[in-house]
Short mmCIF file of C-alpha atoms (C1' of nucleotides) in Angstrom, two decimals:
data_model
loop_
_atom_site.label_atom_id
_atom_site.label_comp_id
_atom_site.label_asym_id
_atom_site.label_seq_id
_atom_site.Cartn_x
_atom_site.Cartn_y
_atom_site.Cartn_z
CA MET J 1 0.00 0.00 0.00
CA THR J 2 1.96 3.01 -1.23
CA THR J 3 -0.17 5.96 -0.19
CA SER J 4 1.72 8.68 -2.04
CA VAL J 5 1.77 12.02 -0.22
CA ARG J 6 -0.72 14.60 -1.47
CA ARG J 7 0.98 17.74 -2.76
CA GLY J 8 -0.37 21.24 -3.22
CA ARG J 9 -3.49 22.78 -1.73
CA PRO J 10 -5.69 20.21 0.02
CA GLY J 11 -9.27 19.69 -1.09
CA TYR J 12 -10.97 17.35 -3.51
CA ASP J 13 -8.98 15.16 -5.81
CA LEU J 14 -10.58 13.43 -8.78
CA ASP J 15 -11.67 10.37 -6.79
CA SER J 16 -13.31 12.18 -3.89
CA LEU J 17 -15.01 14.60 -6.27
CA LEU J 18 -16.30 11.75 -8.41
CA GLN J 19 -17.85 10.02 -5.42
CA VAL J 20 -19.87 13.09 -4.52
CA ALA J 21 -20.83 13.67 -8.15
CA VAL J 22 -22.15 10.14 -8.55
CA THR J 23 -24.19 10.48 -5.37
CA VAL J 24 -25.82 13.68 -6.58
CA PHE J 25 -26.40 12.23 -10.05
CA ASN J 26 -28.26 9.35 -8.44
CA GLU J 27 -30.39 11.65 -6.31
CA ARG J 28 -31.50 14.02 -9.06
CA GLY J 29 -30.68 12.08 -12.20
CA TYR J 30 -27.73 12.90 -14.47
CA ASP J 31 -29.67 15.24 -16.75
CA GLY J 32 -31.48 16.72 -13.77
CA THR J 33 -28.21 17.73 -12.10
CA SER J 34 -26.59 21.02 -13.14
CA MET J 35 -22.92 21.74 -12.63
CA GLU J 36 -24.08 24.47 -10.25
CA ASP J 37 -26.03 21.88 -8.20
CA LEU J 38 -22.90 19.80 -8.08
CA ALA J 39 -20.71 22.73 -7.03
CA ALA J 40 -23.13 23.63 -4.24
CA ARG J 41 -23.04 20.08 -2.87
CA LEU J 42 -19.26 19.97 -3.09
CA GLY J 43 -18.98 23.34 -1.38
CA ILE J 44 -16.75 24.71 -4.13
CA SER J 45 -17.38 26.90 -7.15
CA LYS J 46 -18.57 25.56 -10.46
CA SER J 47 -15.38 26.50 -12.26
CA ALA J 48 -13.34 24.58 -9.70
CA ILE J 49 -14.92 21.37 -10.95
CA TYR J 50 -13.37 21.99 -14.35
CA HIS J 51 -9.95 21.83 -12.73
CA HIS J 52 -10.60 18.10 -12.21
CA VAL J 53 -12.59 17.15 -15.32
CA SER J 54 -13.00 18.61 -18.76
CA SER J 55 -16.79 18.24 -18.96
CA LYS J 56 -19.91 16.95 -17.28
CA THR J 57 -19.84 14.04 -19.70
CA GLU J 58 -16.39 13.02 -18.49
CA LEU J 59 -17.77 12.60 -14.98
CA LEU J 60 -20.34 10.22 -16.38
CA ARG J 61 -17.72 8.33 -18.39
CA LEU J 62 -15.44 7.87 -15.38
CA ALA J 63 -18.33 6.67 -13.23
CA THR J 64 -19.81 4.19 -15.70
CA ASP J 65 -16.37 2.83 -16.62
CA HIS J 66 -15.67 2.24 -12.95
CA ALA J 67 -18.84 0.19 -12.55
CA LEU J 68 -18.37 -1.66 -15.81
CA ASP J 69 -14.76 -2.61 -15.09
CA ALA J 70 -15.78 -4.16 -11.77
CA LEU J 71 -18.75 -6.02 -13.22
CA THR J 72 -16.78 -7.25 -16.22
CA ALA J 73 -14.10 -8.71 -13.95
CA VAL J 74 -16.72 -10.67 -12.00
CA VAL J 75 -18.70 -11.95 -14.96
CA SER J 76 -15.72 -12.76 -17.18
CA ASP J 77 -14.10 -15.68 -15.43
CA PRO J 78 -16.35 -17.41 -12.92
CA ARG J 79 -14.92 -20.36 -10.96
CA GLY J 80 -16.77 -23.64 -10.67
CA ASP J 81 -16.75 -27.18 -12.06
CA THR J 82 -20.26 -27.17 -13.51
CA ALA J 83 -22.04 -24.44 -15.44
CA LEU J 84 -24.49 -24.19 -12.53
CA ASP J 85 -21.62 -23.55 -10.13
CA ARG J 86 -20.24 -20.89 -12.42
CA LEU J 87 -23.66 -19.29 -12.79
CA GLU J 88 -24.12 -19.16 -9.05
CA ALA J 89 -20.64 -17.65 -8.72
CA VAL J 90 -21.57 -14.94 -11.22
CA LEU J 91 -24.79 -14.19 -9.36
CA ARG J 92 -23.02 -13.90 -6.01
CA GLY J 93 -20.18 -11.89 -7.53
CA SER J 94 -22.61 -9.51 -9.21
CA VAL J 95 -24.42 -8.93 -5.94
CA ARG J 96 -21.10 -8.31 -4.21
CA ILE J 97 -20.00 -5.69 -6.76
CA LEU J 98 -23.43 -4.14 -6.93
CA VAL J 99 -23.37 -3.61 -3.18
CA ALA J 100 -19.74 -2.57 -2.94
CA GLU J 101 -20.05 -0.08 -5.79
CA LEU J 102 -23.73 0.72 -5.31
CA PRO J 103 -23.69 4.39 -6.42
CA PHE J 104 -21.61 3.67 -9.51
CA VAL J 105 -23.68 0.67 -10.58
CA THR J 106 -26.90 2.58 -9.90
CA LEU J 107 -25.80 5.37 -12.21
CA LEU J 108 -24.74 2.85 -14.85
CA LEU J 109 -28.08 1.09 -14.85
CA ARG J 110 -29.96 4.34 -15.41
CA VAL J 111 -28.05 5.47 -18.47
CA ARG J 112 -30.39 6.15 -21.40
CA GLY J 113 -28.14 6.44 -24.46
CA ASN J 114 -28.41 10.17 -25.22
CA THR J 115 -24.70 10.74 -25.81
CA GLU J 116 -21.81 8.74 -27.23
CA VAL J 117 -20.52 8.02 -23.72
CA GLU J 118 -23.89 6.61 -22.71
CA ARG J 119 -24.15 4.47 -25.82
CA ARG J 120 -20.72 2.99 -25.11
CA ALA J 121 -21.85 2.12 -21.60
CA LEU J 122 -25.01 0.46 -22.93
CA SER J 123 -22.90 -1.49 -25.39
CA ARG J 124 -20.62 -2.80 -22.65
CA ARG J 125 -23.67 -3.73 -20.58
CA ARG J 126 -24.97 -5.76 -23.49
CA GLU J 127 -21.70 -7.72 -23.57
CA LEU J 128 -22.20 -8.70 -19.94
CA ASP J 129 -25.76 -9.68 -20.77
CA HIS J 130 -24.53 -12.02 -23.50
CA MET J 131 -22.01 -13.66 -21.21
CA LEU J 132 -24.67 -14.41 -18.62
CA THR J 133 -27.03 -15.72 -21.27
CA ALA J 134 -24.35 -18.11 -22.53
CA LEU J 135 -23.81 -19.35 -18.98
CA VAL J 136 -27.54 -20.00 -18.49
CA HIS J 137 -27.61 -21.84 -21.79
CA ALA J 138 -24.76 -24.07 -20.65
CA ALA J 139 -26.48 -24.78 -17.35
CA VAL J 140 -29.66 -25.81 -19.16
CA ASP J 141 -27.67 -27.99 -21.57
CA GLU J 142 -25.93 -29.84 -18.75
CA GLY J 143 -29.32 -30.52 -17.20
CA SER J 144 -28.96 -28.31 -14.13
CA LEU J 145 -31.72 -25.84 -14.94
CA ARG J 146 -35.33 -26.48 -15.96
CA PRO J 147 -35.65 -26.71 -19.75
CA ASP J 148 -39.25 -25.44 -19.89
CA ILE J 149 -38.28 -21.77 -19.67
CA ASP J 150 -36.34 -20.33 -22.59
CA PRO J 151 -32.68 -19.76 -21.57
CA ALA J 152 -32.67 -16.23 -22.94
CA LEU J 153 -35.80 -15.44 -20.94
CA THR J 154 -34.30 -17.05 -17.86
CA ALA J 155 -31.21 -14.88 -18.21
CA ARG J 156 -33.37 -11.75 -18.49
CA LEU J 157 -35.30 -12.63 -15.35
CA LEU J 158 -32.10 -13.38 -13.44
CA PHE J 159 -30.36 -10.20 -14.55
CA GLY J 160 -33.50 -8.23 -13.81
CA THR J 161 -33.76 -9.60 -10.28
CA VAL J 162 -30.12 -8.79 -9.53
CA ASN J 163 -30.20 -5.32 -11.09
CA SER J 164 -33.40 -4.35 -9.31
CA LEU J 165 -31.51 -4.52 -6.02
CA ILE J 166 -30.23 -0.99 -6.62
CA ASP J 167 -33.76 0.33 -6.21
CA TRP J 168 -34.04 -0.58 -2.56
CA TYR J 169 -30.94 -2.21 -1.04
CA ARG J 170 -28.95 -0.07 1.37
CA PRO J 171 -26.07 -1.52 3.42
CA SER J 172 -27.12 -2.46 6.94
CA ARG J 173 -26.14 -4.79 9.75
CA ALA J 174 -29.54 -6.47 9.49
CA LEU J 175 -29.00 -7.50 5.88
CA THR J 176 -25.37 -8.00 4.90
CA PRO J 177 -24.29 -8.49 1.29
CA ASP J 178 -23.78 -12.19 1.98
CA ASP J 179 -27.28 -12.56 3.45
CA LEU J 180 -28.61 -10.77 0.41
CA ALA J 181 -26.75 -13.03 -2.01
CA ASP J 182 -27.96 -16.14 -0.14
CA ALA J 183 -31.58 -15.01 -0.28
CA LEU J 184 -31.35 -14.08 -3.93
CA VAL J 185 -29.75 -17.37 -4.98
CA THR J 186 -32.34 -19.34 -3.02
CA TYR J 187 -35.16 -17.29 -4.52
CA ALA J 188 -33.89 -17.60 -8.07
CA LEU J 189 -32.85 -21.24 -8.06
CA SER J 190 -35.19 -22.92 -5.58
CA GLY J 191 -38.17 -20.58 -5.70
CA LEU J 192 -40.47 -19.29 -3.00
CA HIS J 193 -42.82 -22.24 -2.61
CA ARG J 194 -42.61 -23.92 0.76
CA GLY J 195 -40.94 -27.28 0.34
CA ALA J 196 -39.35 -26.27 -2.96
CA ALA J 197 -35.99 -27.97 -3.55
CA MET P 1 -68.86 2.63 -26.97
CA THR P 2 -69.85 6.26 -27.59
CA THR P 3 -67.06 7.54 -29.79
CA SER P 4 -68.06 11.20 -29.86
CA VAL P 5 -67.23 12.92 -33.15
CA ARG P 6 -64.09 15.06 -33.10
CA ARG P 7 -64.84 18.73 -33.68
CA GLY P 8 -62.59 21.53 -34.88
CA ARG P 9 -59.29 21.31 -36.68
CA PRO P 10 -57.94 17.75 -36.76
CA GLY P 11 -54.57 16.96 -35.20
CA TYR P 12 -53.44 15.80 -31.80
CA ASP P 13 -55.79 15.69 -28.87
CA LEU P 14 -54.51 15.33 -25.32
CA ASP P 15 -54.41 11.53 -25.40
CA SER P 16 -52.57 11.11 -28.67
CA LEU P 17 -50.13 13.85 -27.72
CA LEU P 18 -49.50 12.25 -24.34
CA GLN P 19 -48.68 8.91 -25.94
CA VAL P 20 -45.98 10.44 -28.09
CA ALA P 21 -44.65 12.48 -25.19
CA VAL P 22 -44.30 9.42 -22.96
CA THR P 23 -42.47 7.56 -25.72
CA VAL P 24 -39.96 10.36 -26.15
CA PHE P 25 -39.54 10.77 -22.37
CA ASN P 26 -38.64 7.09 -22.19
CA GLU P 27 -36.14 7.32 -25.01
CA ARG P 28 -34.24 10.36 -23.74
CA GLY P 29 -35.32 10.57 -20.11
CA TYR P 30 -37.77 13.17 -18.81
CA ASP P 31 -35.12 15.72 -17.86
CA GLY P 32 -33.20 14.96 -21.03
CA THR P 33 -36.18 15.82 -23.22
CA SER P 34 -36.80 19.47 -24.09
CA MET P 35 -40.15 20.78 -25.21
CA GLU P 36 -38.46 21.53 -28.52
CA ASP P 37 -37.42 17.84 -28.83
CA LEU P 38 -41.01 16.92 -28.16
CA ALA P 39 -42.39 19.38 -30.70
CA ALA P 40 -40.02 18.07 -33.36
CA ARG P 41 -41.15 14.50 -32.76
CA LEU P 42 -44.82 15.53 -32.84
CA GLY P 43 -44.28 17.50 -36.01
CA ILE P 44 -45.85 20.62 -34.52
CA SER P 45 -44.45 23.77 -32.95
CA LYS P 46 -43.43 24.00 -29.33
CA SER P 47 -46.13 26.54 -28.49
CA ALA P 48 -48.79 24.23 -29.91
CA ILE P 49 -48.05 21.78 -27.11
CA TYR P 50 -49.15 24.41 -24.61
CA HIS P 51 -52.60 24.37 -26.18
CA HIS P 52 -53.02 20.87 -24.70
CA VAL P 53 -51.14 21.12 -21.41
CA SER P 54 -50.09 23.96 -19.16
CA SER P 55 -46.56 22.74 -18.47
CA LYS P 56 -44.01 20.00 -19.02
CA THR P 57 -44.69 18.85 -15.49
CA GLU P 58 -48.36 18.32 -16.29
CA LEU P 59 -47.38 15.84 -19.00
CA LEU P 60 -45.44 13.90 -16.40
CA ARG P 61 -48.31 14.05 -13.94
CA LEU P 62 -50.86 12.77 -16.45
CA ALA P 63 -48.56 9.95 -17.48
CA THR P 64 -47.63 8.75 -14.00
CA ASP P 65 -51.24 9.00 -12.78
CA HIS P 66 -52.35 6.87 -15.73
CA ALA P 67 -49.88 4.14 -14.81
CA LEU P 68 -50.58 4.35 -11.10
CA ASP P 69 -54.36 4.17 -11.52
CA ALA P 70 -54.05 0.98 -13.55
CA LEU P 71 -51.58 -0.64 -11.16
CA THR P 72 -53.58 0.35 -8.09
CA ALA P 73 -56.70 -1.26 -9.52
CA VAL P 74 -54.86 -4.55 -10.06
CA VAL P 75 -53.08 -4.67 -6.72
CA SER P 76 -55.99 -3.43 -4.60
CA ASP P 77 -58.48 -6.25 -4.78
CA PRO P 78 -56.98 -9.53 -5.95
CA ARG P 79 -59.28 -12.56 -6.27
CA GLY P 80 -58.39 -15.89 -4.76
CA ASP P 81 -59.25 -18.15 -1.82
CA THR P 82 -55.78 -18.36 -0.34
CA ALA P 83 -53.19 -15.63 0.11
CA LEU P 84 -50.99 -17.52 -2.34
CA ASP P 85 -53.73 -17.41 -4.96
CA ARG P 86 -54.18 -13.70 -4.40
CA LEU P 87 -50.43 -13.12 -4.60
CA GLU P 88 -50.24 -15.00 -7.88
CA ALA P 89 -53.20 -12.98 -9.17
CA VAL P 90 -51.42 -9.75 -8.28
CA LEU P 91 -48.24 -10.91 -10.02
CA ARG P 92 -50.12 -11.87 -13.18
CA GLY P 93 -52.19 -8.69 -13.07
CA SER P 94 -49.09 -6.53 -12.62
CA VAL P 95 -47.43 -8.18 -15.61
CA ARG P 96 -50.59 -7.63 -17.65
CA ILE P 97 -50.75 -3.91 -16.83
CA LEU P 98 -47.04 -3.48 -17.20
CA VAL P 99 -47.22 -4.90 -20.71
CA ALA P 100 -50.47 -3.16 -21.70
CA GLU P 101 -49.27 0.21 -20.43
CA LEU P 102 -45.56 -0.36 -20.98
CA PRO P 103 -44.53 3.22 -21.84
CA PHE P 104 -46.49 4.73 -18.96
CA VAL P 105 -45.23 2.24 -16.40
CA THR P 106 -41.68 2.61 -17.69
CA LEU P 107 -41.82 6.35 -17.17
CA LEU P 108 -43.32 5.88 -13.71
CA LEU P 109 -40.58 3.52 -12.59
CA ARG P 110 -37.85 5.97 -13.56
CA VAL P 111 -39.15 8.96 -11.63
CA ARG P 112 -36.50 10.36 -9.27
CA GLY P 113 -38.36 12.71 -6.93
CA ASN P 114 -37.06 16.10 -8.12
CA THR P 115 -40.43 17.85 -8.15
CA GLU P 116 -43.65 17.69 -6.16
CA VAL P 117 -45.34 15.69 -8.93
CA GLU P 118 -42.55 13.12 -8.85
CA ARG P 119 -42.64 12.83 -5.08
CA ARG P 120 -46.39 12.18 -5.20
CA ALA P 121 -45.79 9.42 -7.72
CA LEU P 122 -43.11 7.86 -5.51
CA SER P 123 -45.48 8.03 -2.57
CA ARG P 124 -48.22 6.20 -4.44
CA ARG P 125 -45.69 3.59 -5.56
CA ARG P 126 -44.78 3.00 -1.93
CA GLU P 127 -48.43 2.29 -1.13
CA LEU P 128 -48.48 -0.43 -3.76
CA ASP P 129 -45.27 -1.80 -2.30
CA HIS P 130 -46.87 -2.05 1.13
CA MET P 131 -49.91 -3.86 -0.22
CA LEU P 132 -47.74 -6.48 -1.91
CA THR P 133 -45.64 -6.88 1.21
CA ALA P 134 -48.75 -7.50 3.29
CA LEU P 135 -49.87 -10.14 0.81
CA VAL P 136 -46.51 -11.92 0.95
CA HIS P 137 -46.69 -11.83 4.73
CA ALA P 138 -50.12 -13.46 4.65
CA ALA P 139 -48.89 -16.15 2.25
CA VAL P 140 -45.98 -16.97 4.56
CA ASP P 141 -48.28 -17.05 7.58
CA GLU P 142 -50.69 -19.49 5.93
CA GLY P 143 -47.71 -21.74 5.16
CA SER P 144 -47.67 -21.33 1.39
CA LEU P 145 -44.29 -19.63 1.07
CA ARG P 146 -40.94 -20.62 2.55
CA PRO P 147 -40.44 -19.01 5.95
CA ASP P 148 -36.63 -18.88 5.74
CA ILE P 149 -36.59 -15.70 3.64
CA ASP P 150 -37.84 -12.54 5.31
CA PRO P 151 -41.27 -11.58 3.88
CA ALA P 152 -40.23 -7.97 3.31
CA LEU P 153 -37.16 -9.16 1.42
CA THR P 154 -39.26 -11.62 -0.56
CA ALA P 155 -41.61 -8.81 -1.56
CA ARG P 156 -38.69 -6.68 -2.71
CA LEU P 157 -37.30 -9.50 -4.84
CA LEU P 158 -40.70 -10.18 -6.36
CA PHE P 159 -41.44 -6.55 -7.09
CA GLY P 160 -37.95 -6.14 -8.49
CA THR P 161 -38.34 -9.07 -10.85
CA VAL P 162 -41.67 -7.80 -12.16
CA ASN P 163 -40.54 -4.20 -12.52
CA SER P 164 -37.34 -5.15 -14.31
CA LEU P 165 -39.44 -6.40 -17.21
CA ILE P 166 -39.68 -2.85 -18.54
CA ASP P 167 -35.95 -2.91 -19.28
CA TRP P 168 -36.21 -5.55 -21.96
CA TYR P 169 -39.73 -6.81 -22.69
CA ARG P 170 -41.25 -5.71 -25.99
CA PRO P 171 -44.55 -7.16 -27.26
CA SER P 172 -44.05 -9.96 -29.77
CA ARG P 173 -45.81 -13.00 -31.11
CA ALA P 174 -42.96 -15.17 -29.81
CA LEU P 175 -43.51 -14.10 -26.21
CA THR P 176 -47.06 -13.04 -25.38
CA PRO P 177 -47.96 -11.36 -22.10
CA ASP P 178 -49.51 -14.63 -20.90
CA ASP P 179 -46.35 -16.60 -21.72
CA LEU P 180 -44.38 -13.98 -19.89
CA ALA P 181 -46.59 -14.14 -16.81
CA ASP P 182 -46.39 -17.96 -16.80
CA ALA P 183 -42.60 -17.93 -16.98
CA LEU P 184 -42.31 -15.29 -14.29
CA VAL P 185 -44.64 -17.05 -11.87
CA THR P 186 -42.84 -20.35 -12.41
CA TYR P 187 -39.46 -18.67 -11.90
CA ALA P 188 -40.51 -16.82 -8.78
CA LEU P 189 -42.49 -19.56 -7.07
CA SER P 190 -40.88 -22.80 -8.21
CA GLY P 191 -37.38 -21.61 -9.04
CA LEU P 192 -35.02 -22.48 -11.84
CA HIS P 193 -33.59 -25.76 -10.56
CA ARG P 194 -34.46 -28.79 -12.63
CA GLY P 195 -36.95 -30.88 -10.75
CA ALA P 196 -38.04 -27.99 -8.54
CA ALA P 197 -41.69 -28.25 -7.41
"C1'" DA N 1 -71.57 30.45 -47.18
"C1'" DC N 2 -71.03 31.31 -42.48
"C1'" DT N 3 -69.85 29.93 -37.78
"C1'" DC N 4 -67.82 27.59 -34.25
"C1'" DT N 5 -64.32 24.77 -32.31
"C1'" DA N 6 -60.01 23.06 -31.69
"C1'" DA N 7 -55.41 22.84 -33.30
"C1'" DC N 8 -51.82 25.35 -34.62
"C1'" DC N 9 -47.56 28.90 -35.38
"C1'" DA N 10 -43.62 32.70 -35.50
"C1'" DA N 11 -41.50 35.60 -32.57
"C1'" DC N 12 -40.21 36.49 -28.34
"C1'" DC N 13 -38.75 36.53 -22.95
"C1'" DG N 14 -36.00 35.92 -18.66
"C1'" DA N 15 -33.63 32.34 -16.41
"C1'" DA N 16 -30.63 28.56 -16.27
"C1'" DC N 17 -27.45 25.82 -18.72
"C1'" DG N 18 -22.44 23.94 -19.66
"C1'" DG N 19 -18.27 25.85 -20.13
"C1'" DT N 20 -14.14 29.57 -20.24
"C1'" DC N 21 -10.98 32.95 -18.54
"C1'" DG N 22 -7.27 35.08 -15.87
"C1'" DG N 23 -5.90 35.31 -11.64
"C1'" DT N 24 -5.64 33.86 -6.41
"C1'" DT N 25 -5.14 30.90 -2.27
"C1'" DT N 26 -3.28 27.08 0.39
"C1'" DG N 27 0.10 24.16 2.44
"C1'" DC N 28 3.93 21.03 1.77
"C1'" DT N 29 8.93 20.85 0.59
"C1'" DG N 30 13.75 22.18 0.17
"C1'" DC U 1 10.98 31.65 3.66
"C1'" DA U 2 11.01 31.01 -1.27
"C1'" DG U 3 9.12 28.03 -4.70
"C1'" DC U 4 6.01 24.98 -6.45
"C1'" DA U 5 1.96 22.19 -7.16
"C1'" DA U 6 -2.68 21.65 -6.77
"C1'" DA U 7 -7.08 23.47 -5.68
"C1'" DC U 8 -9.85 27.13 -6.04
"C1'" DC U 9 -12.83 31.61 -7.35
"C1'" DG U 10 -15.72 35.62 -9.60
"C1'" DA U 11 -17.09 37.28 -13.74
"C1'" DC U 12 -18.40 36.30 -17.94
"C1'" DC U 13 -20.06 33.96 -22.70
"C1'" DG U 14 -23.08 31.90 -26.16
"C1'" DT U 15 -26.78 28.65 -26.17
"C1'" DT U 16 -30.80 26.32 -24.76
"C1'" DC U 17 -34.37 25.97 -21.51
"C1'" DG U 18 -39.57 26.16 -20.20
"C1'" DG U 19 -43.00 29.16 -21.11
"C1'" DT U 20 -45.93 33.45 -23.19
"C1'" DT U 21 -48.11 36.33 -26.55
"C1'" DG U 22 -51.24 37.50 -30.20
"C1'" DG U 23 -52.86 35.92 -33.63
"C1'" DT U 24 -53.96 32.19 -37.89
"C1'" DT U 25 -55.79 27.85 -40.10
"C1'" DA U 26 -58.47 23.62 -41.02
"C1'" DG U 27 -62.59 21.18 -41.02
"C1'" DA U 28 -67.43 19.75 -39.13
"C1'" DG U 29 -72.15 21.41 -38.43
"C1'" DT U 30 -76.03 24.13 -40.02
#
DNA sequence: ACTCTAACCAACCGAACGGTCGGTTTGCTG
DNA sequence: CAGCAAACCGACCGTTCGGTTGGTTAGAGT
């Protein structure tokens, strides 16, 4: 851990500024947040923000890339002997990242595609989607998952369940990320019926 | 069916204008859509829009109320002898409305709470949430649903799965609303494992 | 043909927007 | 205590925003 010494006038650096920016973007929406809003929350002037980034769009790019890099790492090489094991690993890993990087992932999942930066983010999300779909397909083929629901549809439902966590989950002692992942995996794989496998 | 004859100069009325508006809001986001964007898509001038509504906010209010009225009707008095039956009826009904009123529900689910109109919409959504939670609670109490997942958490997962449909479902002959509801209910109640109940 | 109704438009307004500019402040380091 | 690096600020710019004004236009009913 080489914590290099900060030089120059203390205050925000890019990382600490980005964290605040992402929080405000999530509260008011990206388009609904003006640079003046952001400056007010940061307690600095609007022009000071442009010392750290070149544009509002760059803030969005940095934030979505951060979330996408983390998610890509988790989805790309899951460990497990069977496809079902690997699928479960991806689910648990996704929940872990989603919780650990909640503000960043939240912002990512709300991107609409208005600008080039947003379209790139959507494109990278689609890649992740395809990887998960392939994994579900493999798990159906090996006989681990029920064959009566279309694999592509199954993948959509799974991804949807995981992604919807951002709408309500907030870290707490009562519901840790591990508890959350356990409940989600049970729900998705074994279902809610009493006595379900 | 009393289709009263349209009087005056033909063109958009409030309903047809609202449909287009909601579509554009969903494409670019509410805050990301200017009244000029809207006018361009409608093929009329910006000021002509103000013949139909008094403000941009009113468009949002009309749209979210439309979605909320439909959802409230479905969630409020579900039919069924057991709590499980009523829960399944609410799930199927929610999917039906979500599909039938896809653009309106999509817009509703993306509201952030920036204005008074948006906060009212969020408040009404919370009421629906509470009703579903109560229903899940009842289903657990009667012994229909597994007791090892907290009912509130179960309700969140269920609601999340249903709501996430807006992110990918588009009407098609290959996947009808009924097919979709069947798959979702199977997924949520019986789970994905092969051989699950 | 005239009337009524509803839909429409060009031109405009003040405020808010993202972004720029030239210079200033702060605190560590040698 | 001088020098430097990094963070910061007030004033300003051109553009776009939601919204207003004072009319005009198209068609159905009589």
